[in-house]
Short mmCIF file of N, CA and C and ligand atoms in Angstrom, two decimals:
data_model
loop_
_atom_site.label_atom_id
_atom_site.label_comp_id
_atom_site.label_asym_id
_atom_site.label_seq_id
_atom_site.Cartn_x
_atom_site.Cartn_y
_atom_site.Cartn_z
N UNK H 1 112.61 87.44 128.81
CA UNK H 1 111.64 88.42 128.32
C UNK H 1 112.36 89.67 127.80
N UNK H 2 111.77 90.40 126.63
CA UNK H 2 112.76 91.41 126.28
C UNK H 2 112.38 92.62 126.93
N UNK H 3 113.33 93.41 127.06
CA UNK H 3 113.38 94.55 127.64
C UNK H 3 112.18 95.32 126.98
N UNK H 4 111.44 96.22 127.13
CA UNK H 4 110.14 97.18 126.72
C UNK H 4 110.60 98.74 127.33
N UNK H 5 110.55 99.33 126.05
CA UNK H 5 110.82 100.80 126.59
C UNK H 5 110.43 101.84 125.59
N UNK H 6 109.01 101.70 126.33
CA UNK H 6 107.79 102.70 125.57
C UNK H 6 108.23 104.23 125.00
N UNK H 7 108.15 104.89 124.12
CA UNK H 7 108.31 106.29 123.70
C UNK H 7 107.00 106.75 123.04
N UNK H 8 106.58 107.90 123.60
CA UNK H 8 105.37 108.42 122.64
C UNK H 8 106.33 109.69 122.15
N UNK H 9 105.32 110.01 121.11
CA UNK H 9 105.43 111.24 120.24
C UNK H 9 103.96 111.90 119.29
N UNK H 10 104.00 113.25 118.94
CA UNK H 10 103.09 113.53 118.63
C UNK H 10 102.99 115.00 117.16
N UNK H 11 102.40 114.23 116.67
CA UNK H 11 102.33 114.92 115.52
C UNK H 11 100.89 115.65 115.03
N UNK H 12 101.36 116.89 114.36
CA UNK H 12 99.93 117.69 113.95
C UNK H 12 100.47 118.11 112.29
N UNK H 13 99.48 118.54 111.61
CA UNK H 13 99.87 119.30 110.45
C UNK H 13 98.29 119.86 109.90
N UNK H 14 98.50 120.39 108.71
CA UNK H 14 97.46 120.85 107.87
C UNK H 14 97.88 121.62 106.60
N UNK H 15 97.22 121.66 105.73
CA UNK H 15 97.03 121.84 104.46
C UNK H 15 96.27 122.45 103.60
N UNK H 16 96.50 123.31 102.95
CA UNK H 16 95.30 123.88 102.36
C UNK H 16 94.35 123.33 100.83
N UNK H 17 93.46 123.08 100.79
CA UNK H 17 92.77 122.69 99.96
C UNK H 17 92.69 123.68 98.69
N UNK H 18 93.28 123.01 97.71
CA UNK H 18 92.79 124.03 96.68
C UNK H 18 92.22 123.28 95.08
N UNK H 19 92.23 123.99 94.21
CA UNK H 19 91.74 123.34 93.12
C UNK H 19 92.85 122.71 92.14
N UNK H 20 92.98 121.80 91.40
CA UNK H 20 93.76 121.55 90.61
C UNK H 20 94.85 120.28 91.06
N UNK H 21 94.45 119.97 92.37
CA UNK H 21 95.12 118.58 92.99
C UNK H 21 94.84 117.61 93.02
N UNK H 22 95.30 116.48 93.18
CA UNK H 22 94.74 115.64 93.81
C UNK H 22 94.59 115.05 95.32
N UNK H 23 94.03 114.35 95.75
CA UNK H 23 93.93 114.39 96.88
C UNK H 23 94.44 112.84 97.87
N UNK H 24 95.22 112.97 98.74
CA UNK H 24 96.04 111.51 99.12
C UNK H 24 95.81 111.95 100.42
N UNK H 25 95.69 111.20 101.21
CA UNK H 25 95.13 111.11 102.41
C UNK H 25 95.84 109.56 103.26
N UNK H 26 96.18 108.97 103.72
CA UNK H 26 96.97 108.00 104.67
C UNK H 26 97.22 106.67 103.35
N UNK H 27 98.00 107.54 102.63
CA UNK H 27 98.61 106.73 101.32
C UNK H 27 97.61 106.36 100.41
N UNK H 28 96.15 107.40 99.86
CA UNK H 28 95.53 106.58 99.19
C UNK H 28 94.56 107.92 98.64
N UNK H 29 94.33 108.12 97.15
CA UNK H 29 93.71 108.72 96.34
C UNK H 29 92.54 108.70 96.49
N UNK H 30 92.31 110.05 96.84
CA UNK H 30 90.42 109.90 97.26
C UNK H 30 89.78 110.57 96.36
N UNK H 31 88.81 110.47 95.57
CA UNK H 31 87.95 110.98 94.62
C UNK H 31 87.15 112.20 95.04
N UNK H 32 87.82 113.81 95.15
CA UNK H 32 87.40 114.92 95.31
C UNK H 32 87.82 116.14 94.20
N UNK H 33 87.01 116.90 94.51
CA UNK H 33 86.84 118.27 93.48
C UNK H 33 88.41 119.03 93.69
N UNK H 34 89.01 118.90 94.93
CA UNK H 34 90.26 119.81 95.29
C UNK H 34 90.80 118.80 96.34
N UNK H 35 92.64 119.08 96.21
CA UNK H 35 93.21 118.54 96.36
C UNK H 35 94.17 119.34 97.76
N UNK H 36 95.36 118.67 97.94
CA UNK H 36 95.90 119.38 99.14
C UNK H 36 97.21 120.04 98.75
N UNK H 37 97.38 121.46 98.89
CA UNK H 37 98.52 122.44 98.41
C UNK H 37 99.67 121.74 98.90
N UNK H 38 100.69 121.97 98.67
CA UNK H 38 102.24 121.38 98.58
C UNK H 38 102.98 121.26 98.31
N UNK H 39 104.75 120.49 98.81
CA UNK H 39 105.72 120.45 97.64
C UNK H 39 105.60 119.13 97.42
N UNK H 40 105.43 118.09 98.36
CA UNK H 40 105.12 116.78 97.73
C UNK H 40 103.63 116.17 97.91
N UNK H 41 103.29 115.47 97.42
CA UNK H 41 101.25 115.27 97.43
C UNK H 41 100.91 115.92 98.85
N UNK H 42 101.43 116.75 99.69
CA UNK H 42 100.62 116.81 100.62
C UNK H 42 99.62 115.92 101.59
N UNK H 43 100.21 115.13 101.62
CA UNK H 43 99.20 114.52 102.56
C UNK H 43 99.51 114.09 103.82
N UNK H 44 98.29 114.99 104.55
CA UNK H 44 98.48 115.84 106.08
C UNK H 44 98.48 114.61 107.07
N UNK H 45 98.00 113.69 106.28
CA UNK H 45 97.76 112.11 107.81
C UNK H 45 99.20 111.97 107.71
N UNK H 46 99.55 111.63 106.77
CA UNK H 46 101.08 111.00 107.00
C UNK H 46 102.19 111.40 107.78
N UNK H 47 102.01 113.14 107.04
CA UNK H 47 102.98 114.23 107.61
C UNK H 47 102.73 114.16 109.34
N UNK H 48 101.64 113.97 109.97
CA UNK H 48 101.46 113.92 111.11
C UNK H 48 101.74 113.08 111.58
N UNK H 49 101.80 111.92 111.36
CA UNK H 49 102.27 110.45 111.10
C UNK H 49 103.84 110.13 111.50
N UNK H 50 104.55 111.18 110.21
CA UNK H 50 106.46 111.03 110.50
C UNK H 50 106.65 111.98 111.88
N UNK H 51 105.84 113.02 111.97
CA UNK H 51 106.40 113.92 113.29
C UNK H 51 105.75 113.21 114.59
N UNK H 52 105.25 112.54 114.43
CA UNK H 52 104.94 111.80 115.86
C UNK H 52 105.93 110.38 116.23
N UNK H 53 106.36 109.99 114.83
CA UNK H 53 107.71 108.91 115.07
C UNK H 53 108.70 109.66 115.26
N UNK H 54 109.01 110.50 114.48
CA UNK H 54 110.18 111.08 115.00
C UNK H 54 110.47 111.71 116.49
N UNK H 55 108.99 112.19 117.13
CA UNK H 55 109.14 112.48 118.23
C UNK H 55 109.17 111.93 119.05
N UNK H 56 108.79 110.60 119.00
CA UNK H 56 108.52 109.60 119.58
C UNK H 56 110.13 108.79 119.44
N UNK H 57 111.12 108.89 118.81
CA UNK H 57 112.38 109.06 118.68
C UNK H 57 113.25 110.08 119.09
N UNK H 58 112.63 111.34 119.34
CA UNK H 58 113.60 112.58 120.09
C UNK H 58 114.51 113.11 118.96
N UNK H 59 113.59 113.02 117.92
CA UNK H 59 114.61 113.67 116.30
C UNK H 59 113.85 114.84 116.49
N UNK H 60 114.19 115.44 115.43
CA UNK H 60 113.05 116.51 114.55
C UNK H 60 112.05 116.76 114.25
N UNK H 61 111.92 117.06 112.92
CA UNK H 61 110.53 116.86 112.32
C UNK H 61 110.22 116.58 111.26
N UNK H 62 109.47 116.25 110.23
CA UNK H 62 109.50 116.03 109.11
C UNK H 62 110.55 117.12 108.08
N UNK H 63 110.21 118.12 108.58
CA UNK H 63 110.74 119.39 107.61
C UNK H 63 112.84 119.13 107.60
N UNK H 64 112.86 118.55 108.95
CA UNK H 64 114.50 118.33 109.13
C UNK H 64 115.07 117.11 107.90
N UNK H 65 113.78 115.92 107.93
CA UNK H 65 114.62 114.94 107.16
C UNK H 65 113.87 115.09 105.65
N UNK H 66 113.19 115.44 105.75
CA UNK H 66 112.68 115.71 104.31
C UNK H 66 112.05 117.44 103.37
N UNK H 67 113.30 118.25 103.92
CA UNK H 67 112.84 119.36 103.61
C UNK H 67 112.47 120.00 102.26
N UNK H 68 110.92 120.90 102.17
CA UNK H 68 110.62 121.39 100.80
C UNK H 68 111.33 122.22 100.22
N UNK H 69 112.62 122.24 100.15
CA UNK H 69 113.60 123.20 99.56
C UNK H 69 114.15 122.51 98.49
N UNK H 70 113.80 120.91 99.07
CA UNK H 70 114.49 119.84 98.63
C UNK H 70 113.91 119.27 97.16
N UNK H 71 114.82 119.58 95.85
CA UNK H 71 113.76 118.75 95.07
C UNK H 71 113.40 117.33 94.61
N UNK H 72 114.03 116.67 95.16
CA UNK H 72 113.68 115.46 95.49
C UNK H 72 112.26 114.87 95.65
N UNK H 73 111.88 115.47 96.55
CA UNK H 73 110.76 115.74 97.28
C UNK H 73 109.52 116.18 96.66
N UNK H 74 109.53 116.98 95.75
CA UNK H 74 108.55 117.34 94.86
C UNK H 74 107.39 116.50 94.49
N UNK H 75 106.36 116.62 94.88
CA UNK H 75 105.41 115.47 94.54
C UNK H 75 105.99 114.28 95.06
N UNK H 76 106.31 114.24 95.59
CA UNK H 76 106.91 113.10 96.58
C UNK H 76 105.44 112.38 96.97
N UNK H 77 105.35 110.86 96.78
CA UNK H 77 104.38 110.52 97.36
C UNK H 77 105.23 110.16 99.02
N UNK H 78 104.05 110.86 99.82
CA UNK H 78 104.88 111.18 101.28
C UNK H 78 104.56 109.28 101.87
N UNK H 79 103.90 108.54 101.48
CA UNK H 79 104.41 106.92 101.99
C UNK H 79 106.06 107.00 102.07
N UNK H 80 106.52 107.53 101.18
CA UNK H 80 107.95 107.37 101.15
C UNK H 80 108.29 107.89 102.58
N UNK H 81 107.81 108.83 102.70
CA UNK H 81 108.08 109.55 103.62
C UNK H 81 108.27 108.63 104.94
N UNK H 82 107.04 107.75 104.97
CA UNK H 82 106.97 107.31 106.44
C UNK H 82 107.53 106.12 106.38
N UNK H 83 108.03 104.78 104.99
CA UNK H 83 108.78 103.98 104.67
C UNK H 83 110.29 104.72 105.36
N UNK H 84 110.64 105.34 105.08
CA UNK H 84 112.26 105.87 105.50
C UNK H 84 111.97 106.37 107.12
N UNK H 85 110.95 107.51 108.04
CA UNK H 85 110.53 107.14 109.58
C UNK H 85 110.62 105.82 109.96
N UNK H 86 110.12 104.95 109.73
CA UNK H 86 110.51 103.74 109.73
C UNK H 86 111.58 102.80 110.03
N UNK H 87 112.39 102.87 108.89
CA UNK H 87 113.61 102.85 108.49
C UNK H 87 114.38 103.36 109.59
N UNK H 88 114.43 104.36 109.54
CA UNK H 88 115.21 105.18 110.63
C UNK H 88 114.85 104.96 112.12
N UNK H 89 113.94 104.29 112.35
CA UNK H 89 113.56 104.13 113.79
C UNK H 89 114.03 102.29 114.00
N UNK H 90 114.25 101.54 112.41
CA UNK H 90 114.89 100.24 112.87
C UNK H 90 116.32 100.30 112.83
N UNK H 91 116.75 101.42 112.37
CA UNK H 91 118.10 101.69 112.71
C UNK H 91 118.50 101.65 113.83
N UNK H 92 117.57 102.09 114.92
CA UNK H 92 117.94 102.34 116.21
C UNK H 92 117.50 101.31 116.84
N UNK H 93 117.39 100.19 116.42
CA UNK H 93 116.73 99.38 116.77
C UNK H 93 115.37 99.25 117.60
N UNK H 94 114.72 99.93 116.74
CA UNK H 94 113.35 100.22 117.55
C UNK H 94 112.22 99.22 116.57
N UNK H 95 110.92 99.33 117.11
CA UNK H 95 109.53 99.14 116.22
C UNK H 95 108.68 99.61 116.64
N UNK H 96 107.43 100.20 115.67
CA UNK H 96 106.15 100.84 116.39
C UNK H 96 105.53 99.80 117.16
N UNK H 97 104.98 100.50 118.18
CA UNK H 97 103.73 99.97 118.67
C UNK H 97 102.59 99.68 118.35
N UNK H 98 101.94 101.19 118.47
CA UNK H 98 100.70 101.78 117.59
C UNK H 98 100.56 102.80 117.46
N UNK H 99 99.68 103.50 116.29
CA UNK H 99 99.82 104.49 116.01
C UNK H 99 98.22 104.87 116.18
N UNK H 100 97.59 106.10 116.82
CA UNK H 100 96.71 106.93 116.77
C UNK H 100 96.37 107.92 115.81
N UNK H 101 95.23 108.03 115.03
CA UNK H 101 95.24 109.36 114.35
C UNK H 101 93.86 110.03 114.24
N UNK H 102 94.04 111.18 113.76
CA UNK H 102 92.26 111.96 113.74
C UNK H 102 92.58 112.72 112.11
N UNK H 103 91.70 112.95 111.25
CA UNK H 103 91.59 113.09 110.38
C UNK H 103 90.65 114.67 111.00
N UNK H 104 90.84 115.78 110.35
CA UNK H 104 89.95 116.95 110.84
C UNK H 104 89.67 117.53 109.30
N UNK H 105 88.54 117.27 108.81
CA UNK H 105 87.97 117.63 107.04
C UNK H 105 86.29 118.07 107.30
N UNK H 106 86.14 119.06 106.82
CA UNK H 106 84.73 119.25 106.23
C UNK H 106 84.09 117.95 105.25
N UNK H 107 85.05 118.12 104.29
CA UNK H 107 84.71 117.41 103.35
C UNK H 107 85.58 116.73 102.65
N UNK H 108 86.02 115.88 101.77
CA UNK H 108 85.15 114.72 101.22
C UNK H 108 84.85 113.83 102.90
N UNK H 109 83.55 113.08 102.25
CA UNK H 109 83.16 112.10 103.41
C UNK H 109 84.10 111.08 103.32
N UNK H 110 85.19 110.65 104.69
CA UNK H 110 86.26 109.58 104.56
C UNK H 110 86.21 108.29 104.84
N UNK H 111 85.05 108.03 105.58
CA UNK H 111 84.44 106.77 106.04
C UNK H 111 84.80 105.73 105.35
N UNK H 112 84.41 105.99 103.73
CA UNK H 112 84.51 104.38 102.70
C UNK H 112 85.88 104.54 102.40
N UNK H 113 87.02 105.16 102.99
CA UNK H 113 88.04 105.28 102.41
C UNK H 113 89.02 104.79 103.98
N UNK H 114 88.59 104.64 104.92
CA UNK H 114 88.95 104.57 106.00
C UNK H 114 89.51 102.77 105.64
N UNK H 115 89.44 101.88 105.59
CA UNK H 115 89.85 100.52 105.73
C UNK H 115 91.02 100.34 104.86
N UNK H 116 91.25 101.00 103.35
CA UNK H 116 92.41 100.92 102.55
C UNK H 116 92.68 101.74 103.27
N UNK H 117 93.34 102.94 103.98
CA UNK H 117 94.05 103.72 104.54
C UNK H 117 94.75 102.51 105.55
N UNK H 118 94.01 102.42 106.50
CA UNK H 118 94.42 101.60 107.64
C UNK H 118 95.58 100.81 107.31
N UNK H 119 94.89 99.81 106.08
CA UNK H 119 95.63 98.46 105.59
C UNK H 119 97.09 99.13 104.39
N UNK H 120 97.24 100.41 104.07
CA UNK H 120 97.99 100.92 103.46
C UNK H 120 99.58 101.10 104.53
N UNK H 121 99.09 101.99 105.91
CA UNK H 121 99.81 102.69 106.66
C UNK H 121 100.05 101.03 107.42
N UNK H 122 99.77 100.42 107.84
CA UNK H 122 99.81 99.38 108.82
C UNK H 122 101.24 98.45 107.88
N UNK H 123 100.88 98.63 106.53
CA UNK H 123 102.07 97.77 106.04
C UNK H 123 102.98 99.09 106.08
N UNK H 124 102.74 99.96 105.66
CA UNK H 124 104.17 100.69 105.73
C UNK H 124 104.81 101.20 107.35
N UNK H 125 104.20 100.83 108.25
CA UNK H 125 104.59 100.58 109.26
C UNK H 125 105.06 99.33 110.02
N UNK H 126 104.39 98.47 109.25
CA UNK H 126 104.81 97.48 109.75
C UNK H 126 104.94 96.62 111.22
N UNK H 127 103.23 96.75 110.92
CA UNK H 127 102.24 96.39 112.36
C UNK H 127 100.85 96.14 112.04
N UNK H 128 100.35 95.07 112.62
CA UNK H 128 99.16 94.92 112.26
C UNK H 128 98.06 95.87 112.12
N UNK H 129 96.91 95.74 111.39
CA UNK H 129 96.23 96.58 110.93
C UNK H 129 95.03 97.41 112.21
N UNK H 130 95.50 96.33 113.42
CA UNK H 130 94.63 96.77 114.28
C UNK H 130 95.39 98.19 115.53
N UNK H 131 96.27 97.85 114.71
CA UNK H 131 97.47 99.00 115.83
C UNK H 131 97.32 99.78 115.20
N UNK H 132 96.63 100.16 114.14
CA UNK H 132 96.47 101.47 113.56
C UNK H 132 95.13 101.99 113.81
N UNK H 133 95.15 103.31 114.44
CA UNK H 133 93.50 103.98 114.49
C UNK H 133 93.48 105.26 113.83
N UNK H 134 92.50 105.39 112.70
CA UNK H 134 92.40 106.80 111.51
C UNK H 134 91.00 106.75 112.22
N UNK H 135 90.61 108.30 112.62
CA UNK H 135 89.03 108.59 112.95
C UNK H 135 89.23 110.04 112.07
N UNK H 136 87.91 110.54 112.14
CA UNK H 136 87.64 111.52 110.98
C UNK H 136 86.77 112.19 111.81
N UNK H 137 86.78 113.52 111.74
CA UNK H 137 85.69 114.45 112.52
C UNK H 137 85.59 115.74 111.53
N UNK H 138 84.57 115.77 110.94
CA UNK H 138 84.19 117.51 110.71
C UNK H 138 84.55 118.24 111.30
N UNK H 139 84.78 119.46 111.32
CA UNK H 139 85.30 120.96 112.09
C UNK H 139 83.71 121.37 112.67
N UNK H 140 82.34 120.63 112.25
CA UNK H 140 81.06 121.57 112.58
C UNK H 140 81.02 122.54 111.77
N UNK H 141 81.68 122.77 110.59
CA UNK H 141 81.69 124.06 109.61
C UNK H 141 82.10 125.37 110.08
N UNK H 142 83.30 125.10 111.26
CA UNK H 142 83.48 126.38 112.19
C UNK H 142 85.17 126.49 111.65
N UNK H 143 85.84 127.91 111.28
CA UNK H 143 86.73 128.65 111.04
C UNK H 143 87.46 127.72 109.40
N UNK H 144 88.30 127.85 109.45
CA UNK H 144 88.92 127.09 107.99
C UNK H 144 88.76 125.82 107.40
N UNK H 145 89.27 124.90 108.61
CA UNK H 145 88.64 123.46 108.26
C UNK H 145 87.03 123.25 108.00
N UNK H 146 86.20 124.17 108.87
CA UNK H 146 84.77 124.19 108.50
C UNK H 146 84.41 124.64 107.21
N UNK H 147 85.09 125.48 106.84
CA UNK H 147 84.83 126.43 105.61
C UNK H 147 85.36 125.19 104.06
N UNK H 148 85.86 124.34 103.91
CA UNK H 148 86.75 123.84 103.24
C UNK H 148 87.40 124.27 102.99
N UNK H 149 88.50 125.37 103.70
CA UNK H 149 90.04 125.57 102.68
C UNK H 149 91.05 124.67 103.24
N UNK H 150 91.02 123.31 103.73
CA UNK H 150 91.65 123.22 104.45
C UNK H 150 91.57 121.40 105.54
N UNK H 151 92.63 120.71 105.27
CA UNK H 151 92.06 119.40 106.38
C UNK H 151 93.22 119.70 107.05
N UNK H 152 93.33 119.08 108.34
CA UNK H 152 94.86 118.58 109.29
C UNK H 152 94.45 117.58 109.82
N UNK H 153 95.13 117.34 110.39
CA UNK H 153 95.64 115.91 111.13
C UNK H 153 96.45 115.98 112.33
N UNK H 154 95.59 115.01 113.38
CA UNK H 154 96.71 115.19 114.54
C UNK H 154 97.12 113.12 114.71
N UNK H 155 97.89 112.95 115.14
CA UNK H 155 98.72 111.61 115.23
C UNK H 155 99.40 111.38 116.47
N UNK H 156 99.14 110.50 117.34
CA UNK H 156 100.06 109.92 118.19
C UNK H 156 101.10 108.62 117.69
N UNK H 157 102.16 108.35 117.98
CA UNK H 157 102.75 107.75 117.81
C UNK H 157 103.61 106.69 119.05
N UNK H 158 103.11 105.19 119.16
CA UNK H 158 104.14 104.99 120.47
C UNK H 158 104.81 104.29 119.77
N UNK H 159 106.22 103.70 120.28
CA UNK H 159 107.28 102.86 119.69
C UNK H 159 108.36 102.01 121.17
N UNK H 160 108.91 101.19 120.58
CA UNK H 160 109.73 100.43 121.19
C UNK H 160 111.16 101.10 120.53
N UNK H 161 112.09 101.41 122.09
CA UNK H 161 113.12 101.59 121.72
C UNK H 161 114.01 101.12 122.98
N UNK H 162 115.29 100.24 122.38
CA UNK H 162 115.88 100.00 123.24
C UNK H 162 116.66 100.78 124.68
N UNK H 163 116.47 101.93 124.71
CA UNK H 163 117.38 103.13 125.48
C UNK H 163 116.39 104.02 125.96
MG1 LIG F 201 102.83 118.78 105.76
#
């Protein structure tokens, strides 16, 4: 039987909504009026996504391996982002478990967008589609996220690592 040696980690982020973007959300273009501010598409599931593997690894954070100073990065579609978390966690000979997430938006409604997300992140993780959980909650229209300037994301992350 192989050895099992659970790691969690946990990731948060957020973003500000503004006009003139587009909008990407757990690797996938959602049809809204405003998009998410940034140096690469911004998109806050994911970013929450790499800092919960990485923590869940005892690295950094997103900003360490993929910093916005960096132009590389620029409009970066951030899948890349979590293709290379990934990467870097089979280096160590690890694999995810499962991954947890909460989506926190006023608005757009994410529901019909919820199943391509899933089936997007699950391959770029590389785990079935059921080890992945995206839920979505309104703010109740209370402080920024209520107001729309604004979605975040919080993410758990567990993984297999040999050590
Ligand atoms: Mg971010």
């Amino acid at each position: 039987m192989l050895a099992v040696m659970i790691h969690v980690g946990i990731g948060y982020d957020v973003h500000r909504l503004v006009e003139g973007r587009k909008l990407f959300l757990g690797g996938v273009e959602i049809p809204h009026s405003k998009g998410l501010e940034g140096h690469s598409d911004a998109d806050v599931l994911i970013h929450a996504l790499c800092d919960a593997l990485f923590g869940a690894m005892g690295m950094g954070d997103i900003g360490t391996f993929f910093p916005n100073t960096d132009a590389r990065w620029t409009n970066a579609s951030s899948i890349t982002f979590l293709h290379e978390a990934v990467r870097i966690l089979q280096l160590h000979s690890g694999r995810v478990v499962n991954v947890d997430t909460t989506l926190i938006a006023q608005e757009p409604k994410l529901t019909p967008h919820m199943r391509t997300m899933k089936h997007k992140l699950s391959e770029a993780l590389e785990i079935h589609p059921e080890r992945v959980a995206i839920k979505a909650t309104t703010n109740e229209g209370l402080g920024f996220i209520g107001r729309g300037e604004g979605i975040a994301a919080m993410a758990v992350a567990s993984v297999d690592l040999p050590r």
